[in-house]
Tab-separated table of C-alpha atoms and ligand atoms in Angstrom:
chain	number	residue	atom	x	y	z
A	1	MET	CA	-7.900	47.014	-13.511
A	2	PHE	CA	-8.620	44.137	-11.327
A	3	GLU	CA	-9.895	41.597	-13.657
A	4	ASN	CA	-12.252	38.823	-12.438
A	5	ILE	CA	-12.013	37.140	-8.655
A	6	ASP	CA	-11.990	33.525	-10.238
A	7	THR	CA	-9.023	34.161	-11.684
A	8	CYS	CA	-7.345	35.633	-8.822
A	9	LEU	CA	-8.042	32.486	-6.722
A	10	GLU	CA	-6.539	30.659	-9.724
A	11	LYS	CA	-3.736	32.153	-10.002
A	12	TYR	CA	-2.815	32.743	-5.572
A	13	ILE	CA	-4.508	29.604	-4.499
A	14	PRO	CA	-1.982	25.857	-4.347
A	15	GLN	CA	-4.181	23.445	-6.668
A	16	GLU	CA	-4.944	21.303	-3.777
A	17	GLU	CA	-6.139	23.634	-1.331
A	18	LEU	CA	-7.988	25.921	-4.103
A	19	ASN	CA	-10.398	23.049	-4.587
A	20	HIS	CA	-11.758	23.027	-1.364
A	21	VAL	CA	-11.969	26.773	-2.070
A	22	GLN	CA	-13.888	26.650	-5.131
A	23	ARG	CA	-16.175	23.625	-3.565
A	24	ILE	CA	-16.451	25.639	-0.535
A	25	LEU	CA	-17.709	29.143	-2.385
A	26	TYR	CA	-18.810	27.524	-5.529
A	27	GLY	CA	-20.533	24.040	-4.586
A	28	LYS	CA	-20.242	20.947	-7.285
A	29	LYS	CA	-17.345	21.103	-9.395
A	30	LEU	CA	-18.533	21.874	-12.792
A	31	GLU	CA	-17.643	20.093	-16.041
A	32	GLU	CA	-16.540	22.521	-18.969
A	33	LEU	CA	-18.503	22.541	-22.071
A	34	GLN	CA	-16.359	21.425	-25.114
A	35	LEU	CA	-17.447	24.691	-27.284
A	36	PRO	CA	-16.238	25.195	-31.082
A	37	GLU	CA	-12.936	26.573	-31.615
A	38	SER	CA	-13.614	28.943	-33.197
A	39	CYS	CA	-16.677	30.061	-30.818
A	40	ILE	CA	-13.681	30.550	-28.096
A	41	ASN	CA	-10.889	31.861	-30.392
A	42	ASN	CA	-13.506	34.244	-32.022
A	43	VAL	CA	-11.939	37.215	-34.035
A	44	ASP	CA	-14.429	39.867	-31.792
A	45	ASP	CA	-12.316	38.851	-28.633
A	46	VAL	CA	-15.911	38.131	-27.009
A	47	GLU	CA	-14.832	35.955	-23.700
A	48	VAL	CA	-17.039	32.664	-24.164
A	49	LYS	CA	-16.965	30.195	-21.295
A	50	GLY	CA	-19.310	27.117	-21.086
A	51	PHE	CA	-20.186	24.978	-18.243
A	52	LYS	CA	-22.518	21.661	-17.496
A	53	PHE	CA	-24.235	21.587	-14.242
A	54	ASP	CA	-24.515	18.068	-13.155
A	55	SER	CA	-28.267	15.899	-12.757
A	56	LEU	CA	-29.369	12.348	-11.711
A	57	THR	CA	-30.250	10.250	-14.345
A	58	GLU	CA	-34.070	9.433	-13.407
A	59	GLU	CA	-35.791	6.286	-14.269
A	60	LEU	CA	-39.111	7.440	-15.517
A	61	ARG	CA	-38.422	10.542	-17.159
A	62	GLU	CA	-36.129	11.727	-19.380
A	63	LYS	CA	-33.431	14.043	-19.477
A	64	ARG	CA	-34.768	17.479	-20.276
A	65	ILE	CA	-31.111	19.166	-21.740
A	66	VAL	CA	-31.312	22.994	-22.296
A	67	ARG	CA	-28.355	25.237	-23.451
A	68	VAL	CA	-28.629	28.972	-21.855
A	69	GLY	CA	-26.535	31.579	-22.712
A	70	VAL	CA	-26.116	35.133	-21.165
A	71	ILE	CA	-24.207	37.809	-22.935
A	72	GLN	CA	-22.929	41.052	-21.133
A	73	ASN	CA	-21.422	43.927	-23.329
A	74	GLN	CA	-20.007	47.249	-23.163
A	75	ILE	CA	-21.956	49.803	-25.376
A	76	VAL	CA	-19.789	50.982	-28.664
A	77	LEU	CA	-20.218	54.526	-29.404
A	78	PRO	CA	-19.546	57.513	-27.111
A	79	THR	CA	-23.041	58.904	-25.660
A	80	THR	CA	-22.713	62.119	-27.922
A	81	ALA	CA	-23.269	60.105	-31.034
A	82	PRO	CA	-26.523	60.457	-33.236
A	83	LEU	CA	-28.998	57.591	-31.059
A	84	VAL	CA	-29.222	55.695	-33.785
A	85	GLU	CA	-25.767	54.982	-34.441
A	86	GLN	CA	-24.974	54.063	-31.110
A	87	ARG	CA	-28.157	51.690	-31.524
A	88	ASN	CA	-27.463	50.406	-34.655
A	89	ALA	CA	-23.368	49.679	-33.598
A	90	ILE	CA	-24.778	47.786	-30.545
A	91	TYR	CA	-27.363	45.650	-32.838
A	92	GLN	CA	-24.202	45.157	-34.844
A	93	LYS	CA	-21.668	43.801	-32.015
A	94	ILE	CA	-24.298	41.094	-30.710
A	95	SER	CA	-25.852	39.763	-33.638
A	96	LYS	CA	-21.861	38.652	-33.818
A	97	ILE	CA	-22.357	37.662	-30.026
A	98	ILE	CA	-25.676	35.644	-30.692
A	99	SER	CA	-24.250	33.754	-33.354
A	100	LEU	CA	-21.276	33.025	-31.287
A	101	ALA	CA	-23.990	31.623	-29.194
A	102	ALA	CA	-25.604	30.039	-32.126
A	103	GLU	CA	-22.596	27.637	-33.030
A	104	ALA	CA	-22.648	26.611	-29.140
A	105	ASN	CA	-26.187	25.782	-29.351
A	106	VAL	CA	-27.265	27.953	-27.220
A	107	ASN	CA	-31.683	27.531	-26.705
A	108	VAL	CA	-32.318	30.129	-24.647
A	109	LEU	CA	-30.588	33.695	-24.513
A	110	CYS	CA	-30.613	36.604	-22.139
A	111	LEU	CA	-29.058	40.022	-22.932
A	112	GLN	CA	-28.231	42.856	-20.706
A	113	GLU	CA	-30.773	44.956	-19.262
A	114	ALA	CA	-31.716	48.163	-21.528
A	115	TRP	CA	-29.592	46.730	-24.117
A	116	PRO	CA	-29.570	48.414	-27.117
A	117	MET	CA	-28.557	51.813	-25.076
A	118	PRO	CA	-26.571	53.464	-22.949
A	119	PHE	CA	-27.674	53.281	-19.166
A	120	VAL	CA	-28.760	56.682	-19.525
A	121	PHE	CA	-31.002	56.856	-16.414
A	122	CYS	CA	-28.432	59.088	-14.162
A	123	THR	CA	-28.471	62.003	-16.106
A	124	ARG	CA	-32.370	62.488	-15.231
A	125	GLU	CA	-32.365	64.121	-18.580
A	126	LYS	CA	-35.041	63.500	-20.121
A	127	PHE	CA	-34.017	64.852	-23.938
A	128	PRO	CA	-32.835	62.601	-25.862
A	129	TRP	CA	-32.253	60.035	-24.206
A	130	CYS	CA	-36.463	59.035	-23.540
A	131	GLU	CA	-36.296	58.847	-27.559
A	132	PHE	CA	-35.024	55.063	-26.894
A	133	ALA	CA	-37.983	54.115	-25.525
A	134	GLU	CA	-39.645	51.613	-28.205
A	135	SER	CA	-42.738	49.295	-28.357
A	136	ALA	CA	-42.166	45.930	-27.609
A	137	GLU	CA	-44.033	44.085	-30.404
A	138	THR	CA	-43.520	46.460	-33.124
A	139	GLY	CA	-40.669	48.630	-32.369
A	140	PRO	CA	-36.624	48.409	-33.915
A	141	THR	CA	-35.150	45.985	-31.564
A	142	THR	CA	-37.855	43.404	-31.812
A	143	LEU	CA	-37.992	43.754	-35.451
A	144	PHE	CA	-33.784	42.388	-35.420
A	145	LEU	CA	-34.483	40.125	-32.872
A	146	LYS	CA	-37.448	37.997	-34.582
A	147	ASP	CA	-35.548	36.990	-37.284
A	148	ILE	CA	-32.419	36.058	-35.545
A	149	CYS	CA	-34.290	33.840	-33.307
A	150	LYS	CA	-35.871	31.742	-36.283
A	151	GLN	CA	-32.547	31.819	-38.213
A	152	TYR	CA	-31.307	30.066	-34.821
A	153	ASN	CA	-34.323	28.067	-33.412
A	154	MET	CA	-33.541	30.325	-30.419
A	155	VAL	CA	-35.671	31.859	-27.752
A	156	ILE	CA	-34.385	35.282	-26.902
A	157	ILE	CA	-35.093	37.617	-23.707
A	158	SER	CA	-35.130	40.603	-25.045
A	159	PRO	CA	-34.578	43.835	-21.771
A	160	ILE	CA	-35.348	46.932	-23.248
A	161	LEU	CA	-36.776	50.423	-22.671
A	162	GLU	CA	-40.433	50.041	-23.677
A	163	ARG	CA	-43.157	52.856	-24.879
A	164	ASP	CA	-46.453	51.724	-24.887
A	165	GLU	CA	-49.244	52.973	-27.306
A	166	GLN	CA	-50.170	55.710	-24.825
A	167	GLU	CA	-46.626	56.912	-24.418
A	168	VAL	CA	-46.554	55.307	-20.693
A	169	ILE	CA	-42.753	54.252	-20.888
A	170	TRP	CA	-41.568	50.773	-18.747
A	171	ASN	CA	-38.861	48.860	-18.143
A	172	THR	CA	-39.918	45.774	-19.819
A	173	ALA	CA	-38.206	41.899	-20.915
A	174	VAL	CA	-39.636	40.884	-24.005
A	175	VAL	CA	-39.421	37.048	-24.405
A	176	ILE	CA	-39.180	36.419	-28.410
A	177	ASP	CA	-39.742	32.483	-29.223
A	178	ASN	CA	-37.675	30.570	-31.415
A	179	PHE	CA	-40.257	31.001	-34.168
A	180	GLY	CA	-39.573	34.455	-33.880
A	181	LYS	CA	-43.125	36.074	-32.145
A	182	VAL	CA	-43.527	37.880	-29.364
A	183	ILE	CA	-45.169	35.207	-26.581
A	184	GLY	CA	-45.127	38.245	-24.005
A	185	LYS	CA	-43.495	40.679	-21.899
A	186	HIS	CA	-42.891	41.371	-18.277
A	187	ARG	CA	-41.881	44.907	-17.110
A	188	LYS	CA	-40.199	45.814	-14.003
A	189	ASN	CA	-40.961	45.077	-10.821
A	190	HIS	CA	-38.925	47.257	-8.160
A	191	ILE	CA	-37.677	50.678	-9.475
A	192	PRO	CA	-34.124	51.880	-7.350
A	193	ARG	CA	-34.212	55.035	-5.815
A	194	VAL	CA	-30.768	54.797	-5.383
A	195	GLY	CA	-27.204	56.773	-6.213
A	196	ASP	CA	-27.311	57.561	-9.621
A	197	PHE	CA	-29.794	54.689	-10.466
A	198	ASN	CA	-33.048	57.629	-11.007
A	199	GLU	CA	-34.837	55.370	-13.031
A	200	SER	CA	-38.344	56.629	-11.806
A	201	THR	CA	-37.707	59.997	-13.474
A	202	TYR	CA	-38.170	57.803	-16.459
A	203	TYR	CA	-40.702	54.769	-16.031
A	204	MET	CA	-43.253	53.217	-14.036
A	205	GLU	CA	-43.338	50.508	-11.731
A	206	GLY	CA	-44.278	47.098	-13.824
A	207	ASN	CA	-48.189	46.222	-14.195
A	208	THR	CA	-47.166	42.652	-15.448
A	209	GLY	CA	-47.185	41.102	-11.963
A	210	HIS	CA	-44.927	37.666	-12.508
A	211	PRO	CA	-45.278	36.092	-15.631
A	212	VAL	CA	-44.013	32.671	-16.242
A	213	PHE	CA	-43.178	31.989	-19.906
A	214	GLU	CA	-43.828	28.281	-21.335
A	215	THR	CA	-41.072	28.123	-24.480
A	216	ALA	CA	-39.937	25.155	-25.804
A	217	PHE	CA	-37.092	24.959	-24.117
A	218	GLY	CA	-38.354	25.087	-20.289
A	219	ARG	CA	-40.155	27.774	-18.035
A	220	ILE	CA	-38.714	30.983	-17.965
A	221	ALA	CA	-39.092	34.189	-15.937
A	222	ILE	CA	-36.949	37.359	-15.848
A	223	ASN	CA	-36.736	39.323	-12.651
A	224	ILE	CA	-35.128	43.079	-14.050
A	225	CYS	CA	-31.908	44.107	-11.704
A	226	TYR	CA	-33.127	46.086	-8.922
A	227	GLY	CA	-35.978	43.574	-8.344
A	228	ARG	CA	-33.207	40.724	-7.615
A	229	HIS	CA	-32.967	42.326	-3.878
A	230	HIS	CA	-36.523	41.279	-2.850
A	231	PRO	CA	-36.674	38.341	-2.215
A	232	LEU	CA	-40.794	38.343	-2.390
A	233	ASN	CA	-40.023	38.554	-6.463
A	234	TRP	CA	-38.055	36.243	-6.971
A	235	LEU	CA	-40.727	33.634	-4.238
A	236	MET	CA	-43.375	34.511	-6.852
A	237	PHE	CA	-41.244	33.542	-10.196
A	238	GLY	CA	-40.543	30.178	-8.381
A	239	LEU	CA	-44.380	29.614	-7.198
A	240	ASN	CA	-45.478	30.424	-10.397
A	241	GLY	CA	-43.303	27.874	-12.014
A	242	ALA	CA	-40.371	28.825	-13.194
A	243	GLU	CA	-37.388	26.485	-13.922
A	244	ILE	CA	-35.194	29.609	-14.968
A	245	VAL	CA	-35.046	33.088	-13.936
A	246	PHE	CA	-32.685	35.124	-15.726
A	247	ASN	CA	-31.970	38.999	-13.891
A	248	PRO	CA	-30.671	41.186	-16.546
A	249	SER	CA	-28.987	43.755	-14.940
A	250	ALA	CA	-26.711	47.511	-14.949
A	251	THR	CA	-24.830	47.906	-11.328
A	252	ILE	CA	-21.669	49.296	-10.794
A	253	ASP	CA	-19.177	48.213	-8.614
A	254	GLY	CA	-18.710	51.362	-5.914
A	255	LEU	CA	-23.005	50.130	-5.149
A	256	SER	CA	-23.396	46.160	-5.347
A	257	GLU	CA	-20.425	44.173	-6.169
A	258	THR	CA	-20.663	43.052	-2.529
A	259	LEU	CA	-24.206	41.896	-2.814
A	260	TRP	CA	-24.142	40.421	-6.773
A	261	GLY	CA	-22.501	36.716	-6.140
A	262	ILE	CA	-25.014	36.184	-3.275
A	263	GLU	CA	-28.346	37.358	-4.576
A	264	ALA	CA	-29.245	35.433	-7.358
A	265	ARG	CA	-27.373	32.575	-5.857
A	266	THR	CA	-29.646	32.483	-2.828
A	267	ALA	CA	-33.026	33.088	-5.001
A	268	ALA	CA	-32.001	29.646	-6.815
A	269	VAL	CA	-31.113	27.678	-3.506
A	270	ALA	CA	-34.377	29.493	-1.891
A	271	ASN	CA	-36.847	28.465	-5.175
A	272	SER	CA	-34.751	25.376	-6.488
A	273	TYR	CA	-34.213	27.233	-9.793
A	274	PHE	CA	-31.868	28.315	-12.139
A	275	SER	CA	-30.801	31.427	-11.490
A	276	CYS	CA	-28.889	33.646	-14.267
A	277	ALA	CA	-27.840	37.055	-13.117
A	278	ILE	CA	-26.200	39.790	-16.075
A	279	ASN	CA	-24.571	42.856	-15.634
A	280	ARG	CA	-23.242	44.941	-18.140
A	281	VAL	CA	-19.482	45.850	-18.718
A	282	GLY	CA	-17.392	48.934	-19.237
A	283	THR	CA	-17.400	52.965	-17.962
A	284	GLU	CA	-20.419	55.072	-19.575
A	285	ILE	CA	-19.892	58.802	-20.080
A	286	PHE	CA	-22.508	60.959	-20.316
A	287	PRO	CA	-22.299	65.039	-22.386
A	288	SER	CA	-23.822	66.597	-19.269
A	289	GLU	CA	-22.690	66.466	-15.715
A	290	PHE	CA	-24.914	65.114	-13.292
A	291	THR	CA	-24.602	65.260	-9.149
A	292	SER	CA	-25.676	62.216	-6.963
A	293	GLY	CA	-27.151	64.017	-4.225
A	294	ASP	CA	-24.659	63.561	-1.867
A	295	GLY	CA	-22.967	66.461	-1.785
A	296	LYS	CA	-19.661	65.224	-3.880
A	297	PRO	CA	-19.028	67.079	-6.742
A	298	ALA	CA	-20.963	66.453	-10.245
A	299	HIS	CA	-19.316	64.512	-12.916
A	300	LYS	CA	-20.511	62.941	-16.509
A	301	ASN	CA	-19.022	59.134	-15.445
A	302	PHE	CA	-21.803	56.597	-13.797
A	303	GLY	CA	-18.745	54.336	-12.540
A	304	HIS	CA	-17.726	51.472	-13.825
A	305	PHE	CA	-20.324	48.377	-14.653
A	306	TYR	CA	-18.837	45.347	-13.915
A	307	GLY	CA	-20.276	42.198	-15.176
A	308	SER	CA	-19.128	39.547	-13.831
A	309	SER	CA	-22.370	37.591	-15.358
A	310	TYR	CA	-22.808	33.695	-13.302
A	311	ILE	CA	-25.336	30.882	-13.616
A	312	THR	CA	-26.387	28.972	-10.496
A	313	ALA	CA	-27.909	25.747	-10.150
A	314	PRO	CA	-31.272	25.028	-7.853
A	315	ASP	CA	-28.610	23.067	-5.628
A	316	GLY	CA	-26.649	26.692	-5.118
A	317	SER	CA	-23.574	24.952	-7.000
A	318	ARG	CA	-22.446	27.829	-9.557
A	319	THR	CA	-20.214	28.925	-12.589
A	320	PRO	CA	-16.832	31.157	-12.363
A	321	GLY	CA	-18.391	34.924	-13.287
A	322	LEU	CA	-17.522	36.538	-16.786
A	323	SER	CA	-15.021	38.631	-17.076
A	324	ARG	CA	-15.236	42.410	-14.877
A	325	THR	CA	-14.257	44.362	-18.099
A	326	ARG	CA	-14.587	42.354	-21.308
A	327	ASP	CA	-18.031	41.444	-23.597
A	328	GLY	CA	-18.841	38.354	-22.877
A	329	LEU	CA	-20.901	35.209	-23.352
A	330	LEU	CA	-21.578	32.419	-20.533
A	331	ILE	CA	-23.504	28.961	-21.625
A	332	SER	CA	-24.507	26.148	-19.270
A	333	GLU	CA	-25.960	23.297	-20.190
A	334	ILE	CA	-28.268	22.151	-17.626
A	335	ASP	CA	-31.197	19.422	-16.767
A	336	LEU	CA	-34.509	20.968	-16.009
A	337	ASN	CA	-35.492	17.957	-14.203
A	338	LEU	CA	-32.675	19.065	-11.449
A	339	CYS	CA	-35.644	21.717	-9.884
A	340	ARG	CA	-37.700	18.481	-9.058
A	341	GLN	CA	-34.787	16.683	-7.780
A	342	VAL	CA	-33.608	19.258	-5.507
A	343	LYS	CA	-36.874	19.879	-4.098
A	344	ASP	CA	-37.147	16.543	-3.512
A	345	HIS	CA	-34.424	16.302	-1.738
A	346	TRP	CA	-34.539	19.425	0.576
A	347	GLY	CA	-38.282	19.814	0.312
A	348	PHE	CA	-38.881	23.563	0.445
A	349	GLN	CA	-41.584	23.535	-1.151
A	350	MET	CA	-42.723	21.452	1.794
A	351	THR	CA	-41.652	23.035	4.630
A	352	ARG	CA	-41.545	26.930	3.797
A	353	ARG	CA	-45.221	27.714	5.481
A	354	LEU	CA	-46.939	29.719	3.016
A	355	ASP	CA	-49.933	30.276	4.645
A	356	LEU	CA	-48.473	31.055	8.057
A	357	TYR	CA	-46.442	34.326	6.586
A	358	ALA	CA	-49.453	35.019	4.105
A	359	ASP	CA	-51.354	35.540	7.329
A	360	SER	CA	-48.748	37.794	8.739
A	361	LEU	CA	-48.125	39.526	6.018
A	362	ALA	CA	-51.535	40.765	5.419
A	363	ASP	CA	-51.696	41.479	9.175
A	364	ILE	CA	-48.931	44.185	8.899
A	365	VAL	CA	-49.782	45.524	4.865
A	366	ASN	CA	-53.519	45.916	6.557
A	367	SER	CA	-52.427	47.464	9.974
A	368	LYS	CA	-51.452	50.693	7.937
B	401	URP	N1	-30.741	48.794	-13.069
B	401	URP	C1	-30.896	49.018	-11.654
B	401	URP	O1	-32.058	48.542	-11.381
B	401	URP	N2	-30.072	49.414	-11.137
B	401	URP	C2	-29.558	49.433	-9.829
B	401	URP	C3	-28.595	48.915	-8.523
B	401	URP	C4	-28.783	47.622	-8.047
B	401	URP	O2	-29.895	47.262	-8.052
B	401	URP	O3	-27.306	47.132	-8.134
């Protein structure tokens, strides 16, 4: 299987031309982070990469250096295994990858969308899959992560399928701070109705707006998966003060791979914040056949989740992507001051004429 666009470019383009290609495609060259050997060559064969984004040294503000991490992973057991075993096996795998992140001094870490479960929404079957839905505050996944956050002094964003006290189901990212306290949650605003992503069968449109969470390591927000196709969603997190926006996702090659490198990256540029795009990896096969409503034969295989997680800075420079096929941990050392530096340079926040668009949008919305 095709492994990765970056390794392909490196393999075939001579160094001098490669420098130009990378400069034009990816922006400013990033320094590689020196990570512990035990982290890079880990026993679990997790791909670990780290990069450092450059920033100016200011006279009146100290740098605000933070290490951000994102994890992409395959599920562990077949989707036919007992649910609790499936979930525990994922917990076990992720706890090992989080310990690698801790070795690399990661401060804020985000996991992929619906990370403790297979991506079941293609099936349209309620049972047994709705059983994976759990409380954001007291469910097993949050309890599992709280201790880890405390142990490693790490903020973790945990995207889960949430079941609230009224038994309403949501697609939610839970934010747990570095003391192990749940400081809030965000529920996915935009629900896909495309291909096999039949997600409205399972959970409701989010009702949390565009929250930004103040943490010890910066102001963070989460734009869950399909929300990345909606520029206004990205915009609102920026207007509310986000310095880093995570985009935990689950998407497949036949559908979105050409858009993947563009959307989170342009959001970082347009809104002068860091964006972190995370996609799951692997091919998930389900016990019952399902159709895509496109006349093609019924199938049990959702397609290939192509990983390729990457991080972009507000100046548009970006890391290479993680592999399309392997579990991975991508780390970036960033200076949050870069957000303001880019705003001062480009002036997008002063030239964007929100008033003009607010009136036009109101006219369109009200003309129904
Ligand atoms: N999980 C999810 O929202 N997937 C939708 C597919 C896409 O947006 O690429």
